[in-house]
PDB file of C-alpha atoms in Angstrom:
ATOM      1  CA  UNK A 245      80.681  75.145  93.392  1.00  0.00           C
ATOM      2  CA  UNK A 246      78.784  75.190  96.348  1.00  0.00           C
ATOM      3  CA  UNK A 247      75.279  73.287  95.956  1.00  0.00           C
ATOM      4  CA  UNK A 248      72.454  73.849  98.296  1.00  0.00           C
ATOM      5  CA  UNK A 249      70.246  71.123  98.343  1.00  0.00           C
ATOM      6  CA  UNK A 250      67.752  72.945 100.409  1.00  0.00           C
ATOM      7  CA  UNK A 251      67.239  76.946  99.795  1.00  0.00           C
ATOM      8  CA  UNK A 252      69.493  79.134 102.030  1.00  0.00           C
ATOM      9  CA  UNK A 253      68.030  80.692 105.050  1.00  0.00           C
ATOM     10  CA  UNK A 254      69.536  83.982 104.471  1.00  0.00           C
ATOM     11  CA  UNK A 255      73.030  85.615 103.732  1.00  0.00           C
ATOM     12  CA  UNK A 256      75.995  86.986 105.463  1.00  0.00           C
ATOM     13  CA  UNK A 257      77.276  89.952 103.730  1.00  0.00           C
ATOM     14  CA  UNK A 258      81.226  90.737 103.644  1.00  0.00           C
ATOM     15  CA  UNK A 259      82.033  94.238 102.515  1.00  0.00           C
ATOM     16  CA  UNK A 260      85.848  94.628 101.349  1.00  0.00           C
ATOM     17  CA  UNK A 261      88.281  97.392 101.943  1.00  0.00           C
ATOM     18  CA  UNK A 262      89.294 100.043  99.337  1.00  0.00           C
ATOM     19  CA  UNK A 263      89.374 103.665 100.991  1.00  0.00           C
ATOM     20  CA  UNK A 264      87.567 105.890  98.233  1.00  0.00           C
ATOM     21  CA  UNK A 265      86.466 102.599  96.585  1.00  0.00           C
ATOM     22  CA  UNK A 266      84.516 101.702  99.438  1.00  0.00           C
ATOM     23  CA  UNK A 267      81.970 104.366  98.418  1.00  0.00           C
ATOM     24  CA  UNK A 268      80.345 101.818  96.274  1.00  0.00           C
ATOM     25  CA  UNK A 269      79.215  99.604  99.241  1.00  0.00           C
ATOM     26  CA  UNK A 270      76.750 102.331 100.206  1.00  0.00           C
ATOM     27  CA  UNK A 271      75.291 101.803  96.678  1.00  0.00           C
ATOM     28  CA  UNK A 272      75.178  97.911  97.610  1.00  0.00           C
ATOM     29  CA  UNK A 273      73.231  98.378 101.033  1.00  0.00           C
ATOM     30  CA  UNK A 274      70.744 101.158  99.251  1.00  0.00           C
ATOM     31  CA  UNK A 275      69.815  98.352  96.402  1.00  0.00           C
ATOM     32  CA  UNK A 276      69.645  95.477  98.863  1.00  0.00           C
ATOM     33  CA  UNK A 277      67.435  97.514 100.982  1.00  0.00           C
ATOM     34  CA  UNK A 278      65.327  98.380  98.365  1.00  0.00           C
ATOM     35  CA  UNK A 279      64.729  94.564  96.974  1.00  0.00           C
ATOM     36  CA  UNK A 280      63.631  93.702 100.643  1.00  0.00           C
ATOM     37  CA  UNK A 281      67.162  91.767 101.178  1.00  0.00           C
ATOM     38  CA  UNK A 282      68.694  92.417 104.690  1.00  0.00           C
ATOM     39  CA  UNK A 283      71.550  90.650 105.657  1.00  0.00           C
ATOM     40  CA  UNK A 284      71.716  88.307 108.587  1.00  0.00           C
ATOM     41  CA  UNK A 285      75.098  89.580 109.654  1.00  0.00           C
ATOM     42  CA  UNK A 286      77.782  91.609 108.082  1.00  0.00           C
ATOM     43  CA  UNK A 287      81.791  91.214 108.101  1.00  0.00           C
ATOM     44  CA  UNK A 288      83.729  93.966 107.297  1.00  0.00           C
ATOM     45  CA  UNK A 289      86.996  95.280 106.482  1.00  0.00           C
ATOM     46  CA  UNK A 290      88.812  98.418 106.792  1.00  0.00           C
ATOM     47  CA  UNK A 291      85.911 101.170 104.917  1.00  0.00           C
ATOM     48  CA  UNK A 292      83.859  98.292 104.300  1.00  0.00           C
ATOM     49  CA  UNK A 293      83.554  97.645 108.486  1.00  0.00           C
ATOM     50  CA  UNK A 294      83.198 101.468 108.955  1.00  0.00           C
ATOM     51  CA  UNK A 295      80.095 101.504 106.467  1.00  0.00           C
ATOM     52  CA  UNK A 296      79.094  98.170 107.587  1.00  0.00           C
ATOM     53  CA  UNK A 297      78.979  99.078 111.234  1.00  0.00           C
ATOM     54  CA  UNK A 298      77.089 102.246 110.407  1.00  0.00           C
ATOM     55  CA  UNK A 299      74.294 100.087 108.823  1.00  0.00           C
ATOM     56  CA  UNK A 300      74.224  97.213 111.285  1.00  0.00           C
ATOM     57  CA  UNK A 301      73.533 100.087 114.394  1.00  0.00           C
ATOM     58  CA  UNK A 302      70.770 101.871 112.263  1.00  0.00           C
ATOM     59  CA  UNK A 303      69.769  99.631 108.626  1.00  0.00           C
ATOM     60  CA  UNK A 304      68.803 102.648 106.636  1.00  0.00           C
ATOM     61  CA  UNK A 305      70.712 103.434 103.654  1.00  0.00           C
ATOM     62  CA  UNK A 306      69.936 106.663 102.629  1.00  0.00           C
ATOM     63  CA  UNK A 307      70.577 107.666 106.372  1.00  0.00           C
ATOM     64  CA  UNK A 308      74.139 106.015 106.362  1.00  0.00           C
ATOM     65  CA  UNK A 309      74.641 107.926 102.886  1.00  0.00           C
ATOM     66  CA  UNK A 310      73.664 111.088 104.146  1.00  0.00           C
ATOM     67  CA  UNK A 311      76.044 111.110 107.280  1.00  0.00           C
ATOM     68  CA  UNK A 312      78.864 109.986 105.082  1.00  0.00           C
ATOM     69  CA  UNK A 313      78.176 112.559 102.434  1.00  0.00           C
ATOM     70  CA  UNK A 314      77.589 115.452 104.849  1.00  0.00           C
ATOM     71  CA  UNK A 315      81.074 114.326 106.368  1.00  0.00           C
ATOM     72  CA  UNK A 316      83.045 114.355 103.093  1.00  0.00           C
ATOM     73  CA  UNK A 317      81.811 118.011 102.487  1.00  0.00           C
ATOM     74  CA  UNK A 318      82.729 119.247 105.939  1.00  0.00           C
ATOM     75  CA  UNK A 319      85.670 121.063 107.086  1.00  0.00           C
ATOM     76  CA  UNK A 320      86.357 118.444 109.660  1.00  0.00           C
ATOM     77  CA  UNK A 321      87.385 116.099 106.462  1.00  0.00           C
ATOM     78  CA  UNK A 322      89.269 118.753 104.600  1.00  0.00           C
ATOM     79  CA  UNK A 323      91.070 120.347 107.428  1.00  0.00           C
ATOM     80  CA  UNK A 324      92.843 117.693 109.376  1.00  0.00           C
ATOM     81  CA  UNK A 325      95.830 118.420 110.359  1.00  0.00           C
ATOM     82  CA  UNK A 326      98.828 116.580 108.585  1.00  0.00           C
ATOM     83  CA  UNK A 327     102.396 117.322 108.949  1.00  0.00           C
ATOM     84  CA  UNK A 328     103.928 118.637 105.871  1.00  0.00           C
ATOM     85  CA  UNK A 329     107.026 120.731 104.705  1.00  0.00           C
ATOM     86  CA  UNK A 330     104.886 123.863 103.332  1.00  0.00           C
ATOM     87  CA  UNK A 331     101.038 123.136 103.741  1.00  0.00           C
ATOM     88  CA  UNK A 332     100.632 125.723 101.141  1.00  0.00           C
ATOM     89  CA  UNK A 333     102.227 123.397  98.653  1.00  0.00           C
ATOM     90  CA  UNK A 334      99.581 120.307  99.358  1.00  0.00           C
ATOM     91  CA  UNK A 335      96.407 121.943 101.187  1.00  0.00           C
ATOM     92  CA  UNK A 336      93.736 123.041  99.111  1.00  0.00           C
ATOM     93  CA  UNK A 337      89.938 123.190  99.767  1.00  0.00           C
ATOM     94  CA  UNK A 338      89.259 120.725  97.308  1.00  0.00           C
ATOM     95  CA  UNK A 339      91.748 118.304  98.614  1.00  0.00           C
ATOM     96  CA  UNK A 340      90.745 115.527 101.167  1.00  0.00           C
ATOM     97  CA  UNK A 341      92.953 114.787 104.126  1.00  0.00           C
ATOM     98  CA  UNK A 342      93.809 111.232 102.432  1.00  0.00           C
ATOM     99  CA  UNK A 343      94.974 112.688  99.344  1.00  0.00           C
ATOM    100  CA  UNK A 344      97.249 115.540 101.215  1.00  0.00           C
ATOM    101  CA  UNK A 345      98.426 112.494 103.323  1.00  0.00           C
ATOM    102  CA  UNK A 346      99.652 110.866  99.870  1.00  0.00           C
ATOM    103  CA  UNK A 347     101.184 113.931  98.682  1.00  0.00           C
ATOM    104  CA  UNK A 348     103.266 114.907 102.108  1.00  0.00           C
ATOM    105  CA  UNK A 349     104.208 111.406 102.284  1.00  0.00           C
ATOM    106  CA  UNK A 350     106.267 111.761  99.178  1.00  0.00           C
ATOM    107  CA  UNK A 351     107.920 114.778 100.662  1.00  0.00           C
ATOM    108  CA  UNK A 352     111.298 114.992 101.786  1.00  0.00           C
ATOM    109  CA  UNK A 353     110.720 116.022 105.273  1.00  0.00           C
ATOM    110  CA  UNK A 354     109.080 112.538 106.107  1.00  0.00           C
ATOM    111  CA  UNK A 355     111.860 110.412 104.543  1.00  0.00           C
ATOM    112  CA  UNK A 356     113.590 111.033 107.704  1.00  0.00           C
ATOM    113  CA  UNK A 357     110.744 109.793 110.142  1.00  0.00           C
ATOM    114  CA  UNK A 358     110.215 106.882 107.577  1.00  0.00           C
ATOM    115  CA  UNK A 359     113.802 105.404 108.407  1.00  0.00           C
ATOM    116  CA  UNK A 360     113.246 106.011 112.394  1.00  0.00           C
ATOM    117  CA  UNK A 361     109.380 105.507 112.822  1.00  0.00           C
ATOM    118  CA  UNK A 362     106.832 103.226 111.788  1.00  0.00           C
ATOM    119  CA  UNK A 363     104.129 105.474 110.763  1.00  0.00           C
ATOM    120  CA  UNK A 364     103.928 108.692 109.232  1.00  0.00           C
ATOM    121  CA  UNK A 365     100.722 109.480 111.461  1.00  0.00           C
ATOM    122  CA  UNK A 366      99.376 108.091 114.356  1.00  0.00           C
ATOM    123  CA  UNK A 367      95.698 106.914 114.862  1.00  0.00           C
ATOM    124  CA  UNK A 368      93.726 110.200 116.229  1.00  0.00           C
ATOM    125  CA  UNK A 369      92.251 110.699 112.613  1.00  0.00           C
ATOM    126  CA  UNK A 370      90.945 107.138 112.675  1.00  0.00           C
ATOM    127  CA  UNK A 371      89.530 106.978 116.164  1.00  0.00           C
ATOM    128  CA  UNK A 372      87.573 110.496 115.443  1.00  0.00           C
ATOM    129  CA  UNK A 373      86.057 109.313 112.469  1.00  0.00           C
ATOM    130  CA  UNK A 374      84.809 106.128 113.911  1.00  0.00           C
ATOM    131  CA  UNK A 375      83.440 107.779 117.032  1.00  0.00           C
ATOM    132  CA  UNK A 376      81.625 110.399 115.026  1.00  0.00           C
ATOM    133  CA  UNK A 377      79.764 107.912 112.692  1.00  0.00           C
ATOM    134  CA  UNK A 378      79.516 105.240 115.540  1.00  0.00           C
ATOM    135  CA  UNK A 379      80.343 106.814 118.906  1.00  0.00           C
ATOM    136  CA  UNK A 380      77.664 105.493 121.624  1.00  0.00           C
ATOM    137  CA  UNK A 381      76.952 102.357 119.421  1.00  0.00           C
ATOM    138  CA  UNK A 382      78.449  99.008 120.406  1.00  0.00           C
ATOM    139  CA  UNK A 383      78.529  95.286 119.103  1.00  0.00           C
ATOM    140  CA  UNK A 384      76.122  94.445 121.419  1.00  0.00           C
ATOM    141  CA  UNK A 385      73.601  97.300 120.138  1.00  0.00           C
ATOM    142  CA  UNK A 386      73.856  96.714 116.654  1.00  0.00           C
ATOM    143  CA  UNK A 387      70.361  95.477 115.051  1.00  0.00           C
ATOM    144  CA  UNK A 388      72.536  93.493 112.533  1.00  0.00           C
ATOM    145  CA  UNK A 389      75.188  91.469 114.290  1.00  0.00           C
ATOM    146  CA  UNK A 390      78.445  92.891 113.004  1.00  0.00           C
ATOM    147  CA  UNK A 391      81.740  91.835 112.623  1.00  0.00           C
ATOM    148  CA  UNK A 392      85.217  93.434 112.078  1.00  0.00           C
ATOM    149  CA  UNK A 393      88.584  92.191 110.646  1.00  0.00           C
ATOM    150  CA  UNK A 394      91.825  93.269 111.865  1.00  0.00           C
ATOM    151  CA  UNK A 395      95.553  92.084 112.240  1.00  0.00           C
ATOM    152  CA  UNK A 396      97.732  92.133 115.081  1.00  0.00           C
ATOM    153  CA  UNK A 397     100.597  93.492 115.088  1.00  0.00           C
ATOM    154  CA  UNK A 398     103.708  92.240 115.177  1.00  0.00           C
ATOM    155  CA  UNK A 399     102.480  88.354 114.916  1.00  0.00           C
ATOM    156  CA  UNK A 400     100.625  89.077 112.068  1.00  0.00           C
ATOM    157  CA  UNK A 401      97.492  87.221 113.162  1.00  0.00           C
ATOM    158  CA  UNK A 402      94.353  87.135 111.698  1.00  0.00           C
ATOM    159  CA  UNK A 403      91.515  88.814 114.033  1.00  0.00           C
ATOM    160  CA  UNK A 404      87.989  89.102 114.146  1.00  0.00           C
ATOM    161  CA  UNK A 405      86.195  91.484 116.483  1.00  0.00           C
ATOM    162  CA  UNK A 406      82.730  90.720 117.460  1.00  0.00           C
ATOM    163  CA  UNK A 407      82.604  92.427 120.825  1.00  0.00           C
ATOM    164  CA  UNK A 408      84.201  95.002 122.812  1.00  0.00           C
ATOM    165  CA  UNK A 409      84.964  98.655 121.743  1.00  0.00           C
ATOM    166  CA  UNK A 410      83.059  99.133 118.016  1.00  0.00           C
ATOM    167  CA  UNK A 411      84.731 102.406 117.566  1.00  0.00           C
ATOM    168  CA  UNK A 412      88.437 101.094 118.234  1.00  0.00           C
ATOM    169  CA  UNK A 413      87.839  98.230 116.289  1.00  0.00           C
ATOM    170  CA  UNK A 414      86.726 100.197 113.630  1.00  0.00           C
ATOM    171  CA  UNK A 415      90.044 102.279 113.964  1.00  0.00           C
ATOM    172  CA  UNK A 416      92.258  99.143 114.126  1.00  0.00           C
ATOM    173  CA  UNK A 417      90.520  97.713 111.049  1.00  0.00           C
ATOM    174  CA  UNK A 418      91.414 101.058 108.942  1.00  0.00           C
ATOM    175  CA  UNK A 419      94.865 101.460 110.024  1.00  0.00           C
ATOM    176  CA  UNK A 420      96.967 101.336 107.050  1.00  0.00           C
ATOM    177  CA  UNK A 421     100.597 100.165 108.199  1.00  0.00           C
ATOM    178  CA  UNK A 422     103.262 102.741 107.738  1.00  0.00           C
ATOM    179  CA  UNK A 423     100.439 105.338 107.388  1.00  0.00           C
ATOM    180  CA  UNK A 424      98.818 105.290 110.666  1.00  0.00           C
ATOM    181  CA  UNK A 425     100.180 103.864 113.970  1.00  0.00           C
ATOM    182  CA  UNK A 426      98.961 100.629 115.443  1.00  0.00           C
ATOM    183  CA  UNK A 427      95.703 100.825 117.426  1.00  0.00           C
ATOM    184  CA  UNK A 428      95.868  99.609 121.002  1.00  0.00           C
ATOM    185  CA  UNK A 429      92.910  97.665 122.628  1.00  0.00           C
ATOM    186  CA  UNK A 430      93.337  95.523 125.643  1.00  0.00           C
ATOM    187  CA  UNK A 431      96.942  95.176 125.995  1.00  0.00           C
ATOM    188  CA  UNK A 432      96.958  94.029 121.912  1.00  0.00           C
ATOM    189  CA  UNK A 433      97.927  96.369 118.928  1.00  0.00           C
ATOM    190  CA  UNK A 434      96.256  95.979 115.398  1.00  0.00           C
ATOM    191  CA  UNK A 435      96.577  97.222 112.172  1.00  0.00           C
ATOM    192  CA  UNK A 436      94.325  97.269 108.712  1.00  0.00           C
ATOM    193  CA  UNK A 437      92.249  93.993 107.989  1.00  0.00           C
ATOM    194  CA  UNK A 438      92.912  94.298 104.540  1.00  0.00           C
ATOM    195  CA  UNK A 439      96.297  92.915 105.405  1.00  0.00           C
ATOM    196  CA  UNK A 440      94.722  89.223 105.828  1.00  0.00           C
ATOM    197  CA  UNK A 441      91.090  89.929 104.567  1.00  0.00           C
ATOM    198  CA  UNK A 442      90.897  92.426 101.905  1.00  0.00           C
ATOM    199  CA  UNK A 443      87.591  90.644 100.832  1.00  0.00           C
ATOM    200  CA  UNK A 444      86.379  88.991 104.352  1.00  0.00           C
ATOM    201  CA  UNK A 445      84.872  85.961 102.530  1.00  0.00           C
ATOM    202  CA  UNK A 446      86.322  83.604 104.873  1.00  0.00           C
ATOM    203  CA  UNK A 447      85.365  85.293 107.827  1.00  0.00           C
ATOM    204  CA  UNK A 448      81.667  85.544 106.465  1.00  0.00           C
ATOM    205  CA  UNK A 449      82.048  81.565 105.170  1.00  0.00           C
ATOM    206  CA  UNK A 450      82.638  80.759 108.625  1.00  0.00           C
ATOM    207  CA  UNK A 451      79.718  82.641 110.207  1.00  0.00           C
ATOM    208  CA  UNK A 452      77.092  81.832 107.484  1.00  0.00           C
ATOM    209  CA  UNK A 453      77.666  77.961 108.363  1.00  0.00           C
ATOM    210  CA  UNK A 454      75.996  75.401 105.540  1.00  0.00           C
ATOM    211  CA  UNK A 455      72.557  77.071 105.394  1.00  0.00           C
ATOM    212  CA  UNK A 456      73.290  80.484 104.416  1.00  0.00           C
ATOM    213  CA  UNK A 457      74.786  82.050 101.948  1.00  0.00           C
ATOM    214  CA  UNK A 458      77.671  84.715 101.683  1.00  0.00           C
ATOM    215  CA  UNK A 459      77.603  87.708  99.727  1.00  0.00           C
ATOM    216  CA  UNK A 460      80.865  89.360  99.103  1.00  0.00           C
ATOM    217  CA  UNK A 461      81.482  92.980  97.467  1.00  0.00           C
ATOM    218  CA  UNK A 462      84.684  93.535  96.323  1.00  0.00           C
ATOM    219  CA  UNK A 463      86.135  96.849  95.612  1.00  0.00           C
ATOM    220  CA  UNK A 464      89.565  95.947  94.693  1.00  0.00           C
ATOM    221  CA  UNK A 465      91.979  97.827  92.882  1.00  0.00           C
ATOM    222  CA  UNK A 466      93.659  97.288  89.423  1.00  0.00           C
ATOM    223  CA  UNK A 467      96.813  98.651  87.978  1.00  0.00           C
ATOM    224  CA  UNK A 468      96.259 101.337  85.473  1.00  0.00           C
ATOM    225  CA  UNK A 469      97.489  99.587  81.960  1.00  0.00           C
ATOM    226  CA  UNK A 470      98.275 102.947  80.755  1.00  0.00           C
ATOM    227  CA  UNK A 471     100.706 104.285  83.584  1.00  0.00           C
ATOM    228  CA  UNK A 472     104.100 103.095  84.466  1.00  0.00           C
ATOM    229  CA  UNK A 473     105.300 104.232  87.618  1.00  0.00           C
ATOM    230  CA  UNK A 474     107.911 107.133  87.694  1.00  0.00           C
ATOM    231  CA  UNK A 475     109.815 106.162  90.951  1.00  0.00           C
ATOM    232  CA  UNK A 476     110.091 103.493  93.624  1.00  0.00           C
ATOM    233  CA  UNK A 477     107.154 104.532  95.992  1.00  0.00           C
ATOM    234  CA  UNK A 478     105.071 104.025  92.293  1.00  0.00           C
ATOM    235  CA  UNK A 479     106.480 100.965  91.901  1.00  0.00           C
ATOM    236  CA  UNK A 480     105.451  99.620  95.498  1.00  0.00           C
ATOM    237  CA  UNK A 481     102.152 101.156  95.099  1.00  0.00           C
ATOM    238  CA  UNK A 482     102.090  99.069  91.982  1.00  0.00           C
ATOM    239  CA  UNK A 483     102.988  96.244  93.397  1.00  0.00           C
ATOM    240  CA  UNK A 484     100.761  96.576  96.270  1.00  0.00           C
ATOM    241  CA  UNK A 485      97.870  96.691  93.898  1.00  0.00           C
ATOM    242  CA  UNK A 486      99.006  93.764  91.999  1.00  0.00           C
ATOM    243  CA  UNK A 487      98.952  91.775  95.110  1.00  0.00           C
ATOM    244  CA  UNK A 488      95.514  92.896  96.490  1.00  0.00           C
ATOM    245  CA  UNK A 489      93.990  91.996  92.899  1.00  0.00           C
ATOM    246  CA  UNK A 490      95.421  88.090  93.223  1.00  0.00           C
ATOM    247  CA  UNK A 491      94.753  87.957  96.893  1.00  0.00           C
ATOM    248  CA  UNK A 492      91.100  88.987  96.304  1.00  0.00           C
ATOM    249  CA  UNK A 493      90.400  86.088  93.494  1.00  0.00           C
ATOM    250  CA  UNK A 494      91.270  83.597  95.952  1.00  0.00           C
ATOM    251  CA  UNK A 495      89.506  85.222  98.868  1.00  0.00           C
ATOM    252  CA  UNK A 496      86.403  85.505  96.684  1.00  0.00           C
ATOM    253  CA  UNK A 497      86.267  81.727  96.271  1.00  0.00           C
ATOM    254  CA  UNK A 498      84.680  81.636  99.550  1.00  0.00           C
ATOM    255  CA  UNK A 499      81.682  83.807  98.537  1.00  0.00           C
ATOM    256  CA  UNK A 500      78.371  82.432  97.139  1.00  0.00           C
ATOM    257  CA  UNK A 501      77.576  85.634  95.151  1.00  0.00           C
ATOM    258  CA  UNK A 502      80.223  88.154  94.358  1.00  0.00           C
ATOM    259  CA  UNK A 503      79.076  91.998  93.519  1.00  0.00           C
ATOM    260  CA  UNK A 504      82.013  93.674  91.753  1.00  0.00           C
ATOM    261  CA  UNK A 505      81.713  97.486  91.335  1.00  0.00           C
ATOM    262  CA  UNK A 506      83.505  99.040  88.603  1.00  0.00           C
ATOM    263  CA  UNK A 507      85.870 101.112  90.810  1.00  0.00           C
ATOM    264  CA  UNK A 508      89.217  99.503  90.230  1.00  0.00           C
ATOM    265  CA  UNK A 509      90.832 102.267  88.726  1.00  0.00           C
ATOM    266  CA  UNK A 510      89.777 104.626  91.555  1.00  0.00           C
ATOM    267  CA  UNK A 511      92.699 105.374  93.821  1.00  0.00           C
ATOM    268  CA  UNK A 512      92.381 104.495  97.714  1.00  0.00           C
ATOM    269  CA  UNK A 513      92.811 108.103  99.179  1.00  0.00           C
ATOM    270  CA  UNK A 514      90.436 109.607  96.137  1.00  0.00           C
ATOM    271  CA  UNK A 515      86.931 110.324  97.691  1.00  0.00           C
ATOM    272  CA  UNK A 516      86.284 113.154  94.790  1.00  0.00           C
ATOM    273  CA  UNK A 517      83.406 111.071  93.088  1.00  0.00           C
ATOM    274  CA  UNK A 518      81.411 110.163  95.474  1.00  0.00           C
ATOM    275  CA  UNK A 519      78.228 109.977  94.021  1.00  0.00           C
ATOM    276  CA  UNK A 520      79.882 108.253  90.924  1.00  0.00           C
ATOM    277  CA  UNK A 521      81.470 105.390  93.156  1.00  0.00           C
ATOM    278  CA  UNK A 522      77.907 105.016  95.235  1.00  0.00           C
ATOM    279  CA  UNK A 523      76.041 104.646  91.697  1.00  0.00           C
ATOM    280  CA  UNK A 524      78.401 101.742  90.536  1.00  0.00           C
ATOM    281  CA  UNK A 525      77.560 100.268  93.668  1.00  0.00           C
ATOM    282  CA  UNK A 526      74.261 100.217  93.036  1.00  0.00           C
ATOM    283  CA  UNK A 527      74.482  99.009  89.467  1.00  0.00           C
ATOM    284  CA  UNK A 528      76.865  96.265  90.295  1.00  0.00           C
ATOM    285  CA  UNK A 529      74.481  95.032  92.932  1.00  0.00           C
ATOM    286  CA  UNK A 530      70.824  95.367  90.838  1.00  0.00           C
ATOM    287  CA  UNK A 531      72.806  93.061  88.391  1.00  0.00           C
ATOM    288  CA  UNK A 532      73.295  90.322  90.995  1.00  0.00           C
ATOM    289  CA  UNK A 533      69.980  90.434  93.047  1.00  0.00           C
ATOM    290  CA  UNK A 534      68.112  87.875  90.586  1.00  0.00           C
ATOM    291  CA  UNK A 535      70.964  85.580  90.976  1.00  0.00           C
ATOM    292  CA  UNK A 536      70.715  86.266  94.955  1.00  0.00           C
ATOM    293  CA  UNK A 537      66.993  85.939  94.895  1.00  0.00           C
ATOM    294  CA  UNK A 538      67.261  82.563  92.876  1.00  0.00           C
ATOM    295  CA  UNK A 539      69.540  81.044  95.761  1.00  0.00           C
ATOM    296  CA  UNK A 540      67.496  82.501  98.248  1.00  0.00           C
ATOM    297  CA  UNK A 541      64.194  81.284  96.527  1.00  0.00           C
ATOM    298  CA  UNK A 542      62.589  84.641  97.287  1.00  0.00           C
TER     299      UNK A 542
END
């Protein structure tokens, strides 16, 4: 247990990845803001990096929520083109592009590409999303220092972006391997920061130093105990969830305060219950705020 002989001077916020589960971060940011608790810095992985960067550029939780929810309800979100055998089989007004991608990836037409290429989609959608939300913003213009995790390809080296092109760094942090192509930045290629830092507590710990706390938000998945995979793809997904579950347990050890919204059974591609996910994040943060205040002596 990490003990502070003097009260902590502030905290660094670590926002995990998780796709649709990451919508809980919006509720966490809202609860912290209402409590007058502003992070000294934000470290984000994947969707945690996206929402963290949005908040760092404009620290207004309601504004971030409004922009995200507006996008989720937009035609742009619902009609990003994806390769498919028959679009009519997989596309409906109620499906997100990530949901359609998960369906499409299971169709025979993509199996041949999976054997001859390293991804089923390029990174155009990611750069479009990052630019839409953070276009014109930069690491240097952020009102709260923001840091973005990624992994270098093919070396697998853990990487932390703190300067340079913010939008490209966000795209790199969200580039799920096998789904999106690696994102090229300054002659190097990068993929999903969640490969090495699903909960970026270690990076936050290094930034926090000795006299600041690390507050981590874990939006990890848990395998559904009532469901057994029916095919190889399902087994691979189950294995990834188990690996993620245990990896996050180790990574949380670098945090002083851990906020864990009850979103574990939400699939990464599911953005259909945005209000529920936000509410879970808000409630989980409210439960931990007394502990955070105690450690900060506020």
